[in-house]
Amino acid sequence: RKIFIPTPAARKGSLMMFAVKAVTCIGCKAQVNNKDGYLCKHCRPKEAELYLEKLANLREAELRYADLWSAAQRIHGTVHSEIICTGDGCACQFYRRKKVQGDIRRAQEVVDKFGR
């Protein structure tokens, strides 16, 4: 009989005890203070350009997802019901749609940071 006793150090890892999560600039990825927002002092004058660039990234990801979704609807022959797909060699590109959904979520998070 073996008794397993979990240790607190095993959950985090030895290296993660020293890592600190920091906020970075949306434009140049330099480290910024959390109270200053998500743009450094060098990127603040270009805020409108950066916002439009990130908005274009979001729009492009949404268009990619719309194309993949409409292709999946054509393949399955349905417009109103949920598309049930396992993803195993399916022609409706299940995993590409899931990847683009993640891209949309990340792009939306970046765009949402601009109002703060």
PDB file of C-alpha atoms in Angstrom:
ATOM      1  CA  ARG A   1       0.000   0.000   0.000  1.00  0.00           C
ATOM      2  CA  LYS A   2       1.287   3.440  -0.956  1.00  0.00           C
ATOM      3  CA  ILE A   3       0.145   6.724   0.487  1.00  0.00           C
ATOM      4  CA  PHE A   4       0.500   9.789  -1.707  1.00  0.00           C
ATOM      5  CA  ILE A   5       0.827  13.120   0.066  1.00  0.00           C
ATOM      6  CA  PRO A   6       0.845  16.088  -2.333  1.00  0.00           C
ATOM      7  CA  THR A   7       3.376  18.810  -1.610  1.00  0.00           C
ATOM      8  CA  PRO A   8       2.639  22.497  -2.186  1.00  0.00           C
ATOM      9  CA  ALA A   9       5.874  22.992  -4.145  1.00  0.00           C
ATOM     10  CA  ALA A  10       4.833  20.424  -6.756  1.00  0.00           C
ATOM     11  CA  ARG A  11       1.836  22.497  -7.856  1.00  0.00           C
ATOM     12  CA  LYS A  12       3.771  25.594  -8.834  1.00  0.00           C
ATOM     13  CA  GLY A  13       7.166  24.296  -9.767  1.00  0.00           C
ATOM     14  CA  SER A  14      10.474  25.444  -8.428  1.00  0.00           C
ATOM     15  CA  LEU A  15      11.147  28.074 -11.084  1.00  0.00           C
ATOM     16  CA  MET A  16       7.700  29.666 -10.989  1.00  0.00           C
ATOM     17  CA  MET A  17       8.226  30.811  -7.398  1.00  0.00           C
ATOM     18  CA  PHE A  18      10.644  33.444  -8.720  1.00  0.00           C
ATOM     19  CA  ALA A  19       8.710  34.517 -11.839  1.00  0.00           C
ATOM     20  CA  VAL A  20       6.670  37.710 -11.695  1.00  0.00           C
ATOM     21  CA  LYS A  21       3.943  38.450 -14.207  1.00  0.00           C
ATOM     22  CA  ALA A  22       4.368  41.965 -15.597  1.00  0.00           C
ATOM     23  CA  VAL A  23       2.226  44.196 -17.803  1.00  0.00           C
ATOM     24  CA  THR A  24       3.738  44.959 -21.208  1.00  0.00           C
ATOM     25  CA  CYS A  25       3.079  47.723 -23.719  1.00  0.00           C
ATOM     26  CA  ILE A  26       0.662  46.786 -26.496  1.00  0.00           C
ATOM     27  CA  GLY A  27       2.786  48.530 -29.108  1.00  0.00           C
ATOM     28  CA  CYS A  28       6.423  47.743 -28.330  1.00  0.00           C
ATOM     29  CA  LYS A  29       6.153  45.053 -25.614  1.00  0.00           C
ATOM     30  CA  ALA A  30       8.200  47.079 -23.127  1.00  0.00           C
ATOM     31  CA  GLN A  31       7.364  46.638 -19.453  1.00  0.00           C
ATOM     32  CA  VAL A  32       4.966  49.291 -18.118  1.00  0.00           C
ATOM     33  CA  ASN A  33       3.383  50.078 -14.766  1.00  0.00           C
ATOM     34  CA  ASN A  34      -0.098  48.658 -14.325  1.00  0.00           C
ATOM     35  CA  LYS A  35      -1.443  52.039 -13.175  1.00  0.00           C
ATOM     36  CA  ASP A  36      -0.258  53.743 -16.402  1.00  0.00           C
ATOM     37  CA  GLY A  37      -2.416  51.531 -18.596  1.00  0.00           C
ATOM     38  CA  TYR A  38      -1.208  49.302 -21.387  1.00  0.00           C
ATOM     39  CA  LEU A  39       0.860  51.800 -23.414  1.00  0.00           C
ATOM     40  CA  CYS A  40       4.332  53.136 -22.673  1.00  0.00           C
ATOM     41  CA  LYS A  41       5.198  56.826 -22.942  1.00  0.00           C
ATOM     42  CA  HIS A  42       6.741  56.279 -26.398  1.00  0.00           C
ATOM     43  CA  CYS A  43       3.658  54.524 -27.841  1.00  0.00           C
ATOM     44  CA  ARG A  44       1.068  56.833 -26.259  1.00  0.00           C
ATOM     45  CA  PRO A  45       1.216  59.365 -29.168  1.00  0.00           C
ATOM     46  CA  LYS A  46       0.547  56.467 -31.581  1.00  0.00           C
ATOM     47  CA  GLU A  47      -2.448  55.188 -29.615  1.00  0.00           C
ATOM     48  CA  ALA A  48      -4.942  55.743 -32.452  1.00  0.00           C
ATOM     49  CA  GLU A  49      -2.724  53.918 -34.972  1.00  0.00           C
ATOM     50  CA  LEU A  50      -2.205  50.997 -32.610  1.00  0.00           C
ATOM     51  CA  TYR A  51      -5.918  50.794 -31.860  1.00  0.00           C
ATOM     52  CA  LEU A  52      -6.802  50.702 -35.558  1.00  0.00           C
ATOM     53  CA  GLU A  53      -4.135  48.058 -36.183  1.00  0.00           C
ATOM     54  CA  LYS A  54      -5.434  45.808 -33.403  1.00  0.00           C
ATOM     55  CA  LEU A  55      -9.011  46.407 -34.546  1.00  0.00           C
ATOM     56  CA  ALA A  56      -8.007  45.350 -38.078  1.00  0.00           C
ATOM     57  CA  ASN A  57      -6.486  42.153 -36.615  1.00  0.00           C
ATOM     58  CA  LEU A  58      -9.764  41.437 -34.824  1.00  0.00           C
ATOM     59  CA  ARG A  59     -11.796  42.110 -37.952  1.00  0.00           C
ATOM     60  CA  GLU A  60      -9.553  39.836 -40.045  1.00  0.00           C
ATOM     61  CA  ALA A  61      -9.922  36.999 -37.520  1.00  0.00           C
ATOM     62  CA  GLU A  62     -13.706  37.450 -37.495  1.00  0.00           C
ATOM     63  CA  LEU A  63     -13.783  37.282 -41.303  1.00  0.00           C
ATOM     64  CA  ARG A  64     -11.664  34.102 -41.278  1.00  0.00           C
ATOM     65  CA  TYR A  65     -14.061  32.522 -38.787  1.00  0.00           C
ATOM     66  CA  ALA A  66     -17.095  33.570 -40.824  1.00  0.00           C
ATOM     67  CA  ASP A  67     -15.600  31.958 -43.935  1.00  0.00           C
ATOM     68  CA  LEU A  68     -14.784  28.725 -42.090  1.00  0.00           C
ATOM     69  CA  TRP A  69     -18.231  28.664 -40.455  1.00  0.00           C
ATOM     70  CA  SER A  70     -20.082  29.158 -43.730  1.00  0.00           C
ATOM     71  CA  ALA A  71     -17.969  26.399 -45.338  1.00  0.00           C
ATOM     72  CA  ALA A  72     -18.869  24.054 -42.457  1.00  0.00           C
ATOM     73  CA  GLN A  73     -22.556  24.913 -42.889  1.00  0.00           C
ATOM     74  CA  ARG A  74     -22.342  24.130 -46.596  1.00  0.00           C
ATOM     75  CA  ILE A  75     -20.620  20.794 -45.922  1.00  0.00           C
ATOM     76  CA  HIS A  76     -23.162  19.726 -43.297  1.00  0.00           C
ATOM     77  CA  GLY A  77     -26.112  21.129 -45.238  1.00  0.00           C
ATOM     78  CA  THR A  78     -27.523  23.074 -42.312  1.00  0.00           C
ATOM     79  CA  VAL A  79     -27.853  26.744 -41.531  1.00  0.00           C
ATOM     80  CA  HIS A  80     -29.833  26.912 -38.296  1.00  0.00           C
ATOM     81  CA  SER A  81     -28.802  23.878 -36.255  1.00  0.00           C
ATOM     82  CA  GLU A  82     -25.575  23.272 -34.366  1.00  0.00           C
ATOM     83  CA  ILE A  83     -22.767  21.651 -36.340  1.00  0.00           C
ATOM     84  CA  ILE A  84     -21.692  18.487 -34.552  1.00  0.00           C
ATOM     85  CA  CYS A  85     -18.201  17.521 -35.665  1.00  0.00           C
ATOM     86  CA  THR A  86     -15.595  15.285 -34.065  1.00  0.00           C
ATOM     87  CA  GLY A  87     -12.732  16.775 -36.041  1.00  0.00           C
ATOM     88  CA  ASP A  88     -11.274  13.412 -37.110  1.00  0.00           C
ATOM     89  CA  GLY A  89     -10.489  14.012 -40.777  1.00  0.00           C
ATOM     90  CA  CYS A  90     -13.627  16.080 -41.220  1.00  0.00           C
ATOM     91  CA  ALA A  91     -13.752  18.373 -44.209  1.00  0.00           C
ATOM     92  CA  CYS A  92     -15.405  21.185 -42.194  1.00  0.00           C
ATOM     93  CA  GLN A  93     -12.025  22.151 -40.643  1.00  0.00           C
ATOM     94  CA  PHE A  94     -13.041  21.796 -37.003  1.00  0.00           C
ATOM     95  CA  TYR A  95      -9.607  22.546 -35.549  1.00  0.00           C
ATOM     96  CA  ARG A  96      -9.044  25.573 -37.787  1.00  0.00           C
ATOM     97  CA  ARG A  97     -12.341  27.012 -36.547  1.00  0.00           C
ATOM     98  CA  LYS A  98     -11.308  26.403 -32.937  1.00  0.00           C
ATOM     99  CA  LYS A  99      -7.936  28.080 -33.535  1.00  0.00           C
ATOM    100  CA  VAL A 100      -9.583  31.112 -35.118  1.00  0.00           C
ATOM    101  CA  GLN A 101     -12.027  31.295 -32.174  1.00  0.00           C
ATOM    102  CA  GLY A 102      -9.008  31.528 -29.867  1.00  0.00           C
ATOM    103  CA  ASP A 103      -7.472  34.197 -32.102  1.00  0.00           C
ATOM    104  CA  ILE A 104     -10.703  36.200 -31.902  1.00  0.00           C
ATOM    105  CA  ARG A 105     -10.787  35.902 -28.119  1.00  0.00           C
ATOM    106  CA  ARG A 106      -7.166  37.085 -27.771  1.00  0.00           C
ATOM    107  CA  ALA A 107      -7.652  39.936 -30.254  1.00  0.00           C
ATOM    108  CA  GLN A 108     -10.792  41.049 -28.406  1.00  0.00           C
ATOM    109  CA  GLU A 109      -8.893  41.082 -25.104  1.00  0.00           C
ATOM    110  CA  VAL A 110      -6.230  43.341 -26.654  1.00  0.00           C
ATOM    111  CA  VAL A 111      -8.850  45.708 -28.098  1.00  0.00           C
ATOM    112  CA  ASP A 112     -10.661  45.812 -24.740  1.00  0.00           C
ATOM    113  CA  LYS A 113      -7.444  47.008 -23.030  1.00  0.00           C
ATOM    114  CA  PHE A 114      -7.543  50.307 -24.921  1.00  0.00           C
ATOM    115  CA  GLY A 115     -10.458  51.725 -22.934  1.00  0.00           C
ATOM    116  CA  ARG A 116      -8.742  51.301 -19.562  1.00  0.00           C
TER     117      ARG A 116
END
